[in-house]
Coordinates of C-alpha atoms and ligand atoms in Angstrom, one line a residue:
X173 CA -14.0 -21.4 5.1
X174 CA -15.0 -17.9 5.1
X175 CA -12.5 -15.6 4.2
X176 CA -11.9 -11.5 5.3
X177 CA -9.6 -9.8 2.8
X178 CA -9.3 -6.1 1.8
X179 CA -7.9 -4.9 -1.1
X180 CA -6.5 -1.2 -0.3
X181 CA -5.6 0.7 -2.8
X182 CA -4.1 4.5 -2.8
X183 CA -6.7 7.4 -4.3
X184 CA -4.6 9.0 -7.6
X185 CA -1.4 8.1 -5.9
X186 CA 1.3 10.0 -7.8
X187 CA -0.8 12.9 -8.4
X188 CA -1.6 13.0 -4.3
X189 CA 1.6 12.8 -2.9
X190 CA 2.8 15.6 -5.4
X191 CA -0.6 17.5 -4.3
X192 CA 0.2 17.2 -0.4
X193 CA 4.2 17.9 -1.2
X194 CA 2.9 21.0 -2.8
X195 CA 0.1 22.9 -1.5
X196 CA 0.2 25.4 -4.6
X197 CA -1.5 22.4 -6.4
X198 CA -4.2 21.5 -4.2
X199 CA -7.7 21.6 -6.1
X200 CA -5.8 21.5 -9.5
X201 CA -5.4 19.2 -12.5
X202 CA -2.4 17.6 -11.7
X203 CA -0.9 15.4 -14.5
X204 CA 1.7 13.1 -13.7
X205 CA 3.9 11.6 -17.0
X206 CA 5.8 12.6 -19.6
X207 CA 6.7 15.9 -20.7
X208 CA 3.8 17.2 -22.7
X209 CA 6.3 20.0 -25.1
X210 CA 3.5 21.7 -25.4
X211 CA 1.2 19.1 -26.9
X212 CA 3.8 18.1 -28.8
X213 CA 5.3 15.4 -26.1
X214 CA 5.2 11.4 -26.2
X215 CA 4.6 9.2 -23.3
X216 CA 1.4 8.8 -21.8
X217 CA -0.1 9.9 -18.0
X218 CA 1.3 7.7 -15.0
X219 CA -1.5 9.5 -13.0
X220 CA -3.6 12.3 -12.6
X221 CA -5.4 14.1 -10.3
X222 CA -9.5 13.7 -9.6
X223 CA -9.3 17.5 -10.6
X224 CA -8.0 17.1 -13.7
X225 CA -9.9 13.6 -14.8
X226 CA -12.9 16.2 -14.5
X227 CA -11.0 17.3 -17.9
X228 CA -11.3 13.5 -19.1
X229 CA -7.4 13.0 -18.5
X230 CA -6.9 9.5 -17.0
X231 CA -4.0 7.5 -17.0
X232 CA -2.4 5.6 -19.9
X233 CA -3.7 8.5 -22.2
X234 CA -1.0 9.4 -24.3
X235 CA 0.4 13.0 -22.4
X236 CA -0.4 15.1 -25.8
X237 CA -4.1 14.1 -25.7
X238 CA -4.3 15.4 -22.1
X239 CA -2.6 18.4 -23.3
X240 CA -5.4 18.7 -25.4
X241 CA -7.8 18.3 -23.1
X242 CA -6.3 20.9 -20.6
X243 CA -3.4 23.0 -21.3
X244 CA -3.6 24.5 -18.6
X245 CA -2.9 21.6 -16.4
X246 CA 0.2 21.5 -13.8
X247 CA 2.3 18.6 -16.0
X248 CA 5.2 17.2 -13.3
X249 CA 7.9 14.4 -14.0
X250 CA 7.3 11.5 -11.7
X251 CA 9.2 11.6 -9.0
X252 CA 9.4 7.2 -8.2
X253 CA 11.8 7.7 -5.3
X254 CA 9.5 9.8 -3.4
X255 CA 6.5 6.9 -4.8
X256 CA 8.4 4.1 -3.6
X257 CA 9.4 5.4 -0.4
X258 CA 5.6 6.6 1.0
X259 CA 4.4 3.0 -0.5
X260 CA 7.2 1.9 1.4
X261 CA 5.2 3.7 4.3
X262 CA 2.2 2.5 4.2
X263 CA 3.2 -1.2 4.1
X264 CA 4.9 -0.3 7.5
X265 CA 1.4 0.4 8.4
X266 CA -0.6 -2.6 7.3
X267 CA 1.8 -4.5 9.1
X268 CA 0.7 -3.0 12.2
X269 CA -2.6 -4.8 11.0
X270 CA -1.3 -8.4 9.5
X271 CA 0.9 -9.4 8.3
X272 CA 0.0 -11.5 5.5
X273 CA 0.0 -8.9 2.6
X274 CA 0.1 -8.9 -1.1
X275 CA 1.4 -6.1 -2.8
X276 CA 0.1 -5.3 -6.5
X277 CA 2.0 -2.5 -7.3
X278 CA 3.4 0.6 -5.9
X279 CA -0.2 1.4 -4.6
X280 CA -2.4 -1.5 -3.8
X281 CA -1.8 -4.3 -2.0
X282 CA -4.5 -7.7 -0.8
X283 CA -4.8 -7.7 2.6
X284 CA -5.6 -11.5 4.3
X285 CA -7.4 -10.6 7.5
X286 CA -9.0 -13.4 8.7
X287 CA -7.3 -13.7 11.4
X288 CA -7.6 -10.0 12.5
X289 CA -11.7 -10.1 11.9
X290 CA -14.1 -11.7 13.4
X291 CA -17.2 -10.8 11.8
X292 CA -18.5 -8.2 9.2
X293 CA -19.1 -5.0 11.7
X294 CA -15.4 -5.3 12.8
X295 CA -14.3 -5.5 9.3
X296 CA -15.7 -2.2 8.8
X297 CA -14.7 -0.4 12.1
X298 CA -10.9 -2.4 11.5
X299 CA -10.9 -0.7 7.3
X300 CA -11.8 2.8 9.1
X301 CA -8.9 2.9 11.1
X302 CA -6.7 1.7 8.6
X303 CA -8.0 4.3 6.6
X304 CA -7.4 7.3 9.3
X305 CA -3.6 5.7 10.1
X306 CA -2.8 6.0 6.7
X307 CA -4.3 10.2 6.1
X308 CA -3.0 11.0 9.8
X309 CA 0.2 9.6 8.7
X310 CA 0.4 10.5 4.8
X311 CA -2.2 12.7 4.3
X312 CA -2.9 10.3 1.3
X313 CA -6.5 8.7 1.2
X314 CA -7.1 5.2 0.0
X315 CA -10.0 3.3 -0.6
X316 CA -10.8 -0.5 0.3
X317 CA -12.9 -3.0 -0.9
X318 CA -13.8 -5.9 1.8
X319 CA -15.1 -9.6 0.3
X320 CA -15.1 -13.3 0.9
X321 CA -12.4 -13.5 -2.5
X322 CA -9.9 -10.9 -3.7
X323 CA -11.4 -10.2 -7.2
X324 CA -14.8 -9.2 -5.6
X325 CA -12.9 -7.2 -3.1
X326 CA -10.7 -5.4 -5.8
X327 CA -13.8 -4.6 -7.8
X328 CA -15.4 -3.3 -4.3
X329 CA -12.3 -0.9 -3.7
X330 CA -12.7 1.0 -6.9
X331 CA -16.4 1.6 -6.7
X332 CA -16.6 4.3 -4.3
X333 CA -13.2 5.7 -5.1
X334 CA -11.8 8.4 -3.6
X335 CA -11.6 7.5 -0.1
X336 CA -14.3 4.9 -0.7
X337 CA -14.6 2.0 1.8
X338 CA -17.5 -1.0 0.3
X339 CA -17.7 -4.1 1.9
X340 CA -19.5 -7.1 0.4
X341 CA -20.5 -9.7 2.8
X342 CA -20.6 -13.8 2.0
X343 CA -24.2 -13.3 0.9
X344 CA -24.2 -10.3 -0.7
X345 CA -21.5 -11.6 -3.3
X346 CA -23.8 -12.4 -5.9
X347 CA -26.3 -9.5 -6.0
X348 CA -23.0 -7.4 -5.9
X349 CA -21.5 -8.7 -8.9
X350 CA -24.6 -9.2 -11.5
X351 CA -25.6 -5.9 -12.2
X352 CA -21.8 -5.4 -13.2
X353 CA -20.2 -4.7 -16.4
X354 CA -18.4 -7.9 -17.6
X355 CA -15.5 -5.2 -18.1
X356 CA -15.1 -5.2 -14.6
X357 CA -13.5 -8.9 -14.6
X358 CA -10.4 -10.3 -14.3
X359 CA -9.3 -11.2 -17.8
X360 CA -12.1 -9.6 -19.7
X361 CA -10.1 -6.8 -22.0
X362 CA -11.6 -5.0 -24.8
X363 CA -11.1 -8.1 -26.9
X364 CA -13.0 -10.7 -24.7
X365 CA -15.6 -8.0 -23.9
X366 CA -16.7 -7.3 -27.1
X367 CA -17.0 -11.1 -28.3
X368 CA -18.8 -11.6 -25.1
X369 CA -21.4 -8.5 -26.2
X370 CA -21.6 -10.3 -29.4
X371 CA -23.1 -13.0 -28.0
X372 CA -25.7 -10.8 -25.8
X373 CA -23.4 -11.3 -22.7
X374 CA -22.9 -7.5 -21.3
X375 CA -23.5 -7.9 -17.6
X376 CA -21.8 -10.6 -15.3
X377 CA -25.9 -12.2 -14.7
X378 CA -26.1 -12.7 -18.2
X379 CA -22.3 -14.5 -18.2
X380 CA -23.6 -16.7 -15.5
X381 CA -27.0 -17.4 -16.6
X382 CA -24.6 -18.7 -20.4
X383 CA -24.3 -22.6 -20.5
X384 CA -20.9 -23.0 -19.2
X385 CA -19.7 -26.0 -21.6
X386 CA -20.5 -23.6 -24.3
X387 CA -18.3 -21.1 -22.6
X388 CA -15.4 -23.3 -22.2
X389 CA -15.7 -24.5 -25.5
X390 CA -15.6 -20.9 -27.5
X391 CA -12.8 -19.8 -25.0
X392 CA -11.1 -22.3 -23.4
X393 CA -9.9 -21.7 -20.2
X394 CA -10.6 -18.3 -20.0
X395 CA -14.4 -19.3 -20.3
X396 CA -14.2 -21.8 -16.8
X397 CA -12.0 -18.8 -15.6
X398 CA -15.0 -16.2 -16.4
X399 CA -17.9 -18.4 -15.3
X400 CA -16.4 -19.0 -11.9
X401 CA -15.7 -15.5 -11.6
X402 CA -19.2 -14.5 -12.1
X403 CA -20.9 -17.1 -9.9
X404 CA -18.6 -15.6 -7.4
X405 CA -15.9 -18.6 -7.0
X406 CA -12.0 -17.3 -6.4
X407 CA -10.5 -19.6 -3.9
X408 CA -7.1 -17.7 -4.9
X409 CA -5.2 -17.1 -1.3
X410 CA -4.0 -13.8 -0.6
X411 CA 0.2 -14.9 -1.1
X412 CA 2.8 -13.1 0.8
X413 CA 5.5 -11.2 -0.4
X414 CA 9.0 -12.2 -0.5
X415 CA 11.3 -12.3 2.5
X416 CA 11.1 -8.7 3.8
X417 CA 14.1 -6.6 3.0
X418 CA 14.1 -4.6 6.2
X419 CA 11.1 -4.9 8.9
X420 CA 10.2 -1.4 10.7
X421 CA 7.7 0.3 13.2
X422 CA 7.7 3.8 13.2
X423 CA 4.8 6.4 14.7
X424 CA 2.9 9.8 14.5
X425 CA 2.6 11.3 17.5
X426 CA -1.0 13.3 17.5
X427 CA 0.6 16.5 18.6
X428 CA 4.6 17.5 17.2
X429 CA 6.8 16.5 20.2
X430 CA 10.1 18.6 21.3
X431 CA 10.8 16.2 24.6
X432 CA 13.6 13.9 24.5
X433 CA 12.7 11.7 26.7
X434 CA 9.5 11.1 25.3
X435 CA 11.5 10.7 21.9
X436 CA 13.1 8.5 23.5
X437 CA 10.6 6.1 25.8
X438 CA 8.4 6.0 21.9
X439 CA 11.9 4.5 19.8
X440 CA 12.1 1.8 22.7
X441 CA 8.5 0.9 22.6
X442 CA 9.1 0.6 18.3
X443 CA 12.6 -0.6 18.9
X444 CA 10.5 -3.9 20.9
X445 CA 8.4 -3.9 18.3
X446 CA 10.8 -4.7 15.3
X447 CA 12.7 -7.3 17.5
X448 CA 9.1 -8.8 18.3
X449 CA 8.8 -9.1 14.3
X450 CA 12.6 -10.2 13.3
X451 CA 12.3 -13.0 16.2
X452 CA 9.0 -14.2 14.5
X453 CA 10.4 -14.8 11.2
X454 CA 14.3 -16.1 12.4
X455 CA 16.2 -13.4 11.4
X456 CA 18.8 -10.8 12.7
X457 CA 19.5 -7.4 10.7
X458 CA 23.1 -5.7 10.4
X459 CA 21.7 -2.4 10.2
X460 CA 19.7 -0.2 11.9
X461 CA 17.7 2.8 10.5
X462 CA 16.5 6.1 12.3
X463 CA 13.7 7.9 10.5
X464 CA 12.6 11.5 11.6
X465 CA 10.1 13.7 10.6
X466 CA 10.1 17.3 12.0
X467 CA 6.7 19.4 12.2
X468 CA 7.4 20.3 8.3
X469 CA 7.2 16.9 6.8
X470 CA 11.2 17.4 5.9
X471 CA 12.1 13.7 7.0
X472 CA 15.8 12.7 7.5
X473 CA 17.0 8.8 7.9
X474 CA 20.1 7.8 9.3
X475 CA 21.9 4.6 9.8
X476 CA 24.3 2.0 11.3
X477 CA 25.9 -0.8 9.5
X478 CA 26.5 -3.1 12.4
X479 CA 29.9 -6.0 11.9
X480 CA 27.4 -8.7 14.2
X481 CA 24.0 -9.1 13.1
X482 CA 21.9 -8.2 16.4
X483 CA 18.0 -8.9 16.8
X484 CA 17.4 -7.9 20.5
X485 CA 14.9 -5.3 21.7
X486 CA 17.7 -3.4 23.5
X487 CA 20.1 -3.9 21.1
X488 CA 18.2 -2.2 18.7
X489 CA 17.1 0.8 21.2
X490 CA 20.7 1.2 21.5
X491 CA 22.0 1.9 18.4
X492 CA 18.7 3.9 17.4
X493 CA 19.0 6.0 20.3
X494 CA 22.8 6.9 19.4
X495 CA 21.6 7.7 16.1
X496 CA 19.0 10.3 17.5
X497 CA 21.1 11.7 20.0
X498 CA 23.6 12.4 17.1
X499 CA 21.9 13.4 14.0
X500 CA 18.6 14.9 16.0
X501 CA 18.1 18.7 15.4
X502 CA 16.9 19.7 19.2
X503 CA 15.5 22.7 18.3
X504 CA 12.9 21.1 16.2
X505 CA 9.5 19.3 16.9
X506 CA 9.2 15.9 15.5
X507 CA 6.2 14.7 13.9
X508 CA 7.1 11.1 13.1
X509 CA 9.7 8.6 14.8
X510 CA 10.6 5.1 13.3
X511 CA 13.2 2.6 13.5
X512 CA 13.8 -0.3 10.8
X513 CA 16.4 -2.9 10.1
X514 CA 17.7 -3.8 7.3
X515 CA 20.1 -6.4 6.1
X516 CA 18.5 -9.0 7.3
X517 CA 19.6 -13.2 7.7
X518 CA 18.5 -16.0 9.1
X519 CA 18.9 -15.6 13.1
X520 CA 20.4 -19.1 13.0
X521 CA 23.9 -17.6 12.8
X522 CA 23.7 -15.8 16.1
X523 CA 23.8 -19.7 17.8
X524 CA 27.6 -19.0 16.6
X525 CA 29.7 -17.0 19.5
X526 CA 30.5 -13.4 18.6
X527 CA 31.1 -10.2 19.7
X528 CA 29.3 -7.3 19.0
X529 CA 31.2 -4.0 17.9
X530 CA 28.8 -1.3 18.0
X531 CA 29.8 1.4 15.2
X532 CA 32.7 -0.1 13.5
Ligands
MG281 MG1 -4.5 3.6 -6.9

C-alpha cells in the first residue's frame, strides 16, 4: 500500500523559541546548554542557533569548546518548561491535521497521513499549511520531509533545513537515497560507518549494490537492517502515542480581537471541537483548561477541576466561558484562545447516574 507520512521536525528549537521570546537576540549566536564559566564550564550544547553554527557550534559539543569557538556568543540556561509547553503547542496543531502522530522528542514527531492525502501535489500544498499554522501560531519554523517510509522522510526533513519542505515520491525513493552518505542511516554510527568505508562502502548505492548474505554475515542483523534500508524497504508504521493526557483545540485569530462576543462564539466552536475528539476516543475529562494569549504573547491558563467527569460540547463551553468571563483582562486584545481537558477516563462511567456540580 502506498503510504504518506511526514516527518516534521522544529528548526533549532531551543535556540528559536528563546530568539522569538527575546528579540534582543534575533540574528545572534544563541547557545543553549550549560553554563560555559567562561570556557571553563562542563556540559555540552542542547542547541544553538543557525547564527551561531556559522561559528561551528552544534549541539552535543561540549559548552567550553563552543566557548572557544565564540565567546562572544549569548549562552542561556534551557528553559524545558517553556520547551515542553510550545511542543505541547504544536502537537495541538497536528491534530488539527491527523491524528495518528508519533512523537520523537520534544521537537519532531511522524506524521501518518494517508488518510489526509490523496496524492503527491496535496501532500505538498497540505505540509505548506502546516508549516504557515505552526509560524502564524509560534513564530517557530519547521521543516518536513514527505516519503512512502519514515526513515526516507526523516532524512528528507533535514536536507533543506531551516524551514525546508522535500518531498520524495514512491518512485523517486531510490534515486533519492543513493547518492547519500551511508551516515545518513538509521543505525549507521561512527563505528558501523567506518567498517563500512573499510570495505569501499561510502554511499548508500554502493551498500545496495554489496552482496547482502555477505552483509548479514559480517554484521548480523544490523546488515539485513542496512540493506533494506538502502533499497528503500521500511514497512515500520507510524505508532501512536499513548492515551492523550488532555485533548485541546485552541486558535489565532489573524488580527488581535477585543470583542467578547466574538471571544466567545470562537471558545464554543473549539469547545465542539474537543468534545468531537473526547467522544471519538470514549472518554470524559474532569477538568477544563482556558488558555489566553493577549496581543504581547504573555499567555495566562486557567482551570476547573470538575467533581463529574463531563464530555459534552456545552458542557465544556460552559465552564470555559466562566473561566473567561472571570480571569479575562477586558482591556486587552487577545491573540490566541484555546480550551483543553484534562484528566481524562474512559466515558464508560458517565452510563452511571450523577449529578454534575459545576465549581465545587
Ligand atoms: Mg529539530
Amino acid at each position: 500500500m502506498h503510504r504518506t507520512i511526514f516527518h516534521v521536525d522544529m528548526d533549532a528549537f531551543y535556540a528559536s523559541v528563546e530568539q522569538r521570546d527575546h528579540p534582543a537576540y534575533g540574528g545572534k549566536p544563541v547557545i543553549v546548554g550549560a553554563d560555559p564559566k567562561g570556557g571553563q564550564g562542563r556540559g555540552v550544547v542542547a542547541a544553538c542557533s543557525y547564527e551561531a553554527r556559522k561559528f561551528g557550534i552544534h549541539s552535543a559539543m561540549p559548552i567550553s569548546k563552543a566557548f572557544q569557538l565564540c565567546p562572544k556568543g549569548i549562552y542561556l540556561r534551557p528553559n524545558f518548561k517553556k520547551y515542553t509547553e510550545v511542543s505541547r503547542e504544536i502537537r495541538t496543531i497536528f491534530h488539527c491535521f491527523t491524528d495518528l502522530i508519533e512523537p520523537l522528542s520534544i521537537d519532531e514527531a511522524f506524521l501518518d497521513m494517508c488518510h489526509a492525502v490523496q496524492d503527491e501535489k496535496t501532500a505538498l500544498q497540505v505540509a505548506q499549511s502546516l508549516k504557515h499554522r505552526i509560524f502564524q501560531e509560534q513564530q517557530l519554523t519547521s521543516s518536513i520531509g514527505i516519503a512512502p517510509s519514515k526513515f526516507v522522510a526523516k532524512i528528507a526533513s533535514d536536507l533543506k533545513k531551516p524551514n525546508g519542505l522535500v518531498l520524495v515520491c514512491s518512485d523517486e525513493v531510490q534515486s533519492f537515497l543513493d547518492p547519500l552518505p551511508i551516515s545518513r542511516l538509521w543505525g549507521v554510527g561512527p563505528k558501523t560507518a567506518a567498517r563500512l568505508s573499510e570495505m569501499g562502502i561510502k554511499t548508500i548505492l554502493q551498500l545496495r549494490h554489496f552482496d547482502k548474505l555477505d552483509l548479514v554475515q559480517r554484521f548480523g542483523k544490523l546488515g539485513e537492517h542496512l540493506w533494506k534500508l538502502s533499497n528503500g524497504i521500511d514497512n515500520r508504521p507510524v505508532v501512536e502515542d499513548r492515551e492523550p493526557k488532555s485533548i485541546g483545540h485552541e486558535t489565532t485569530f489573524s488580527e488581535d480581537v477585543l470583542d467578547n462576543h466574538v471571544l466567545e462564539q470562537t471558545l464554543e466552536r473549539l469547545s465542539k471541537s474537543v468534545s468531537e475528539r473526547l467522544r471519538k476516543r470514549e472518554l470524559s475529562a474532569k477538568t477544563v483548561n482556558l488558555k489566553l494569549r493577549y496581543s504581547d504573547f504573555t499567555t495566562i491558563t486557567r482551570q476547573t477541576t470538575l467533581r463529574e467527569p463531563l464530555e459534552s460540547a456545552s458542557d465544556i463551553y460552559s465552564v470555559a466561558q466562566r473561566l473567561l468571563r472571570r480571569f479575562r483582562d477586558p482591556s486587552r486584545k487577545i491573540r490566541l484562545i484555546g480550551v483543553s481537558v484534562s484528566s481524562l477516563e474512559s466515558a464508560l462511567s458517565l452510563a452511571f447516574p450523577r449529578q454534575m456540580k459545576l465549581f465545587e
